[in-house]
Short mmCIF file of C-alpha atoms in Angstrom, two decimals:
data_model
loop_
_atom_site.label_atom_id
_atom_site.label_comp_id
_atom_site.label_asym_id
_atom_site.label_seq_id
_atom_site.Cartn_x
_atom_site.Cartn_y
_atom_site.Cartn_z
CA MET F 1 -31.85 -16.24 5.73
CA LYS F 2 -31.21 -16.98 2.04
CA GLU F 3 -30.33 -13.33 1.47
CA ARG F 4 -27.80 -13.39 4.30
CA LEU F 5 -26.21 -16.57 2.98
CA ARG F 6 -26.00 -15.00 -0.47
CA LEU F 7 -24.25 -11.94 1.00
CA ALA F 8 -21.78 -14.14 2.90
CA LEU F 9 -20.99 -16.40 -0.07
CA PRO F 10 -18.22 -14.27 -1.66
CA TYR F 11 -16.41 -14.11 1.69
CA ALA F 12 -16.80 -17.86 2.15
CA VAL F 13 -15.23 -18.41 -1.28
CA MET F 14 -12.36 -16.07 -0.35
CA LEU F 15 -11.94 -17.96 2.94
CA LEU F 16 -11.67 -21.21 0.96
CA VAL F 17 -9.10 -19.57 -1.33
CA ALA F 18 -7.19 -18.32 1.72
CA GLY F 19 -7.13 -21.85 3.11
CA LEU F 20 -5.80 -23.22 -0.16
CA LEU F 21 -3.19 -20.46 -0.38
CA TYR F 22 -2.08 -21.11 3.19
CA TYR F 23 -1.73 -24.79 2.41
CA ALA F 24 0.30 -23.92 -0.68
CA ALA F 25 2.49 -21.63 1.44
CA THR F 26 3.23 -24.52 3.80
CA LEU F 27 4.63 -26.39 0.81
CA ILE F 28 7.26 -23.69 0.29
CA ASP F 29 10.53 -25.35 1.04
CA ALA F 30 12.56 -22.69 2.77
CA PRO F 31 16.04 -24.17 3.06
CA ILE F 32 17.39 -20.89 4.33
CA ARG F 33 17.10 -20.87 8.10
CA LEU F 34 19.44 -18.11 9.15
CA SER F 35 19.00 -18.64 12.88
CA ALA F 36 16.34 -19.41 15.43
CA THR F 37 15.66 -15.70 15.94
CA ARG F 38 15.19 -14.67 12.29
CA ILE F 39 12.16 -15.34 10.18
CA GLY F 40 12.36 -17.18 6.87
CA PRO F 41 11.02 -16.29 3.43
CA ASP F 42 7.83 -18.26 4.07
CA PHE F 43 6.75 -16.06 7.02
CA TRP F 44 5.25 -12.98 5.34
CA PRO F 45 3.05 -14.81 2.81
CA LYS F 46 1.56 -16.84 5.66
CA VAL F 47 0.91 -13.71 7.74
CA ILE F 48 -0.89 -11.96 4.87
CA ILE F 49 -2.96 -15.05 4.06
CA ALA F 50 -3.91 -15.49 7.73
CA ALA F 51 -4.97 -11.82 7.90
CA MET F 52 -7.08 -12.28 4.77
CA ALA F 53 -8.73 -15.35 6.31
CA ALA F 54 -9.45 -13.47 9.55
CA LEU F 55 -11.10 -10.63 7.61
CA CYS F 56 -13.20 -13.14 5.67
CA ILE F 57 -14.35 -14.78 8.91
CA TYR F 58 -15.28 -11.36 10.29
CA GLU F 59 -17.24 -10.43 7.14
CA ILE F 60 -19.04 -13.80 7.06
CA GLY F 61 -20.13 -13.33 10.68
CA LYS F 62 -21.23 -9.76 10.01
CA ARG F 63 -23.23 -10.71 6.93
CA LEU F 64 -24.90 -13.66 8.67
CA MET F 65 -25.85 -11.60 11.72
CA MET F 66 -26.75 -8.24 10.19
CA GLY F 67 -27.59 -9.01 6.57
CA ALA F 68 -27.06 -6.24 4.03
CA ALA F 69 -24.58 -3.52 4.72
CA HIS F 70 -26.08 -0.33 6.05
CA ASP F 71 -25.86 2.68 3.80
CA ALA F 72 -26.12 6.40 4.34
CA GLY F 73 -28.63 6.97 1.56
CA GLY F 74 -30.84 9.12 3.76
CA LEU F 75 -28.00 11.50 4.51
CA THR F 76 -27.15 12.19 0.89
CA GLU F 77 -30.63 12.00 -0.59
CA GLY F 78 -31.46 15.10 -2.61
CA LEU F 79 -27.91 16.44 -2.85
CA ASP F 80 -27.87 15.94 -6.60
CA ARG F 81 -30.25 18.89 -7.11
CA PRO F 82 -30.40 22.41 -5.66
CA PRO F 83 -32.92 23.05 -2.89
CA ALA F 84 -36.28 24.44 -4.05
CA THR F 85 -35.85 27.62 -1.99
CA ALA F 86 -32.33 28.48 -3.16
CA ASP F 87 -31.73 32.02 -4.36
CA ALA F 88 -29.76 32.57 -7.54
CA GLU F 89 -26.89 34.17 -5.61
CA GLN F 90 -26.52 31.10 -3.37
CA VAL F 91 -25.87 28.74 -6.24
CA VAL F 92 -22.14 28.03 -6.42
CA PRO F 93 -20.74 27.44 -9.93
CA LYS F 94 -18.92 24.18 -10.51
CA ALA F 95 -15.19 24.38 -9.92
CA VAL F 96 -12.89 23.74 -12.83
CA VAL F 97 -11.07 20.47 -12.27
CA ASP F 98 -7.32 20.68 -12.78
CA ASN F 99 -5.69 17.28 -13.14
CA ARG F 100 -2.11 18.46 -13.64
CA LYS F 101 -0.97 17.39 -10.16
CA LEU F 102 -2.64 14.02 -10.64
CA ALA F 103 -0.91 13.54 -14.00
CA ALA F 104 2.44 14.62 -12.56
CA GLY F 105 2.00 12.17 -9.66
CA LEU F 106 1.24 9.34 -12.07
CA VAL F 107 4.31 10.22 -14.15
CA LEU F 108 6.42 10.19 -10.97
CA ILE F 109 5.09 6.75 -10.01
CA ALA F 110 5.82 5.39 -13.49
CA GLY F 111 9.26 7.01 -13.38
CA PHE F 112 9.95 5.38 -10.00
CA VAL F 113 8.96 1.95 -11.30
CA ILE F 114 11.29 2.32 -14.28
CA GLY F 115 14.11 4.16 -12.50
CA VAL F 116 14.39 1.97 -9.39
CA VAL F 117 16.16 -0.69 -11.43
CA TYR F 118 18.86 1.73 -12.53
CA LEU F 119 19.12 4.01 -9.48
CA GLY F 120 18.60 1.44 -6.76
CA PHE F 121 15.85 1.46 -4.15
CA PHE F 122 17.34 4.03 -1.78
CA ILE F 123 18.16 6.73 -4.35
CA ALA F 124 14.96 6.18 -6.36
CA THR F 125 12.80 6.34 -3.23
CA ALA F 126 14.52 9.47 -1.90
CA LEU F 127 14.07 11.19 -5.29
CA PHE F 128 10.46 10.04 -5.54
CA LEU F 129 9.58 11.34 -2.07
CA ALA F 130 11.26 14.70 -2.75
CA LEU F 131 9.67 15.17 -6.17
CA PHE F 132 6.26 14.02 -4.96
CA SER F 133 6.39 16.63 -2.18
CA TRP F 134 7.41 19.28 -4.69
CA VAL F 135 4.58 18.34 -7.09
CA GLY F 136 2.19 18.42 -4.15
CA GLY F 137 3.14 22.03 -3.47
CA TYR F 138 5.54 21.74 -0.53
CA ARG F 139 8.69 23.59 -1.59
CA ARG F 140 10.83 24.04 1.54
CA ALA F 141 14.11 22.41 0.54
CA LEU F 142 15.55 21.37 3.91
CA PRO F 143 12.45 19.63 5.31
CA VAL F 144 11.82 17.93 1.95
CA ALA F 145 15.43 16.70 1.75
CA LEU F 146 15.42 15.44 5.34
CA ALA F 147 12.03 13.72 5.01
CA SER F 148 13.00 12.16 1.70
CA VAL F 149 16.32 10.75 2.86
CA LEU F 150 14.96 9.66 6.23
CA GLY F 151 11.85 8.14 4.63
CA ALA F 152 13.92 6.23 2.07
CA PHE F 153 16.23 4.98 4.83
CA ILE F 154 13.31 3.85 7.03
CA LEU F 155 11.69 2.01 4.12
CA LEU F 156 15.02 0.39 3.26
CA VAL F 157 15.45 -0.83 6.85
CA ILE F 158 11.86 -2.13 6.99
CA PHE F 159 12.16 -4.04 3.72
CA MET F 160 15.70 -5.36 4.18
CA ARG F 161 15.94 -5.95 7.95
CA VAL F 162 12.32 -6.73 8.93
CA ALA F 163 10.60 -8.18 5.87
CA TYR F 164 13.75 -9.59 4.22
CA VAL F 165 12.73 -8.35 0.78
CA SER F 166 15.45 -8.18 -1.83
CA LEU F 167 15.49 -4.71 -3.36
CA PRO F 168 17.12 -3.42 -6.56
CA LEU F 169 20.64 -2.10 -5.98
CA GLY F 170 20.99 -0.09 -9.19
CA VAL F 171 23.80 -0.06 -11.71
CA GLY F 172 27.20 1.61 -11.85
CA PRO F 173 27.88 4.13 -9.09
CA PHE F 174 24.35 3.69 -7.73
CA HIS F 175 25.12 0.02 -7.09
CA SER F 176 28.21 0.95 -5.10
CA LEU F 177 26.25 3.48 -3.05
CA SER F 178 23.49 0.95 -2.38
CA VAL F 179 26.02 -1.66 -1.21
CA LEU F 180 27.63 0.93 1.08
CA ILE F 181 24.27 1.84 2.63
CA LEU F 182 23.41 -1.85 3.10
CA GLN F 183 26.74 -2.38 4.86
CA LEU F 184 25.94 0.53 7.16
CA ILE F 185 22.67 -1.08 8.27
CA GLY F 186 24.24 -4.50 8.57
CA VAL F 187 22.68 -6.33 5.67
#
């Protein structure tokens, strides 16, 4: 029983933290009440904290009932060495790892983080989605353009109309374009 309690302890601590965070979120004074049908800025933090608490309760129950997590050690045992009966022609040489796509993806992510301030969320996201598809190897222009613009628009609607997250509008002509798009969706 001590072992099961020890396994549940980290989740119990996180549950305590979730309770404290939820209490702190109730102290958020949200003077902006747009209407009875719209949620305020205190809604999403409370939802995330409640989900974290529910997961902690689940994990505590699982650890107390089942103990240690089951592993698949038996399935992978011995895979770190070739079988004793392997012929020389069956041995597959190690593949050369090429990290260029990974590096390009990381550069794109860093570029998005820096560029979103200047380009605005919609333009930066559309460019990111298009370039990420291109780096990934998908080069058909029309589907990439449609998916990028539609994906950026859907994310914009989710963040601005559902989650009420304030997003960067960009500077100069990008700001004007962002304001126009926001007017189109009614923000």
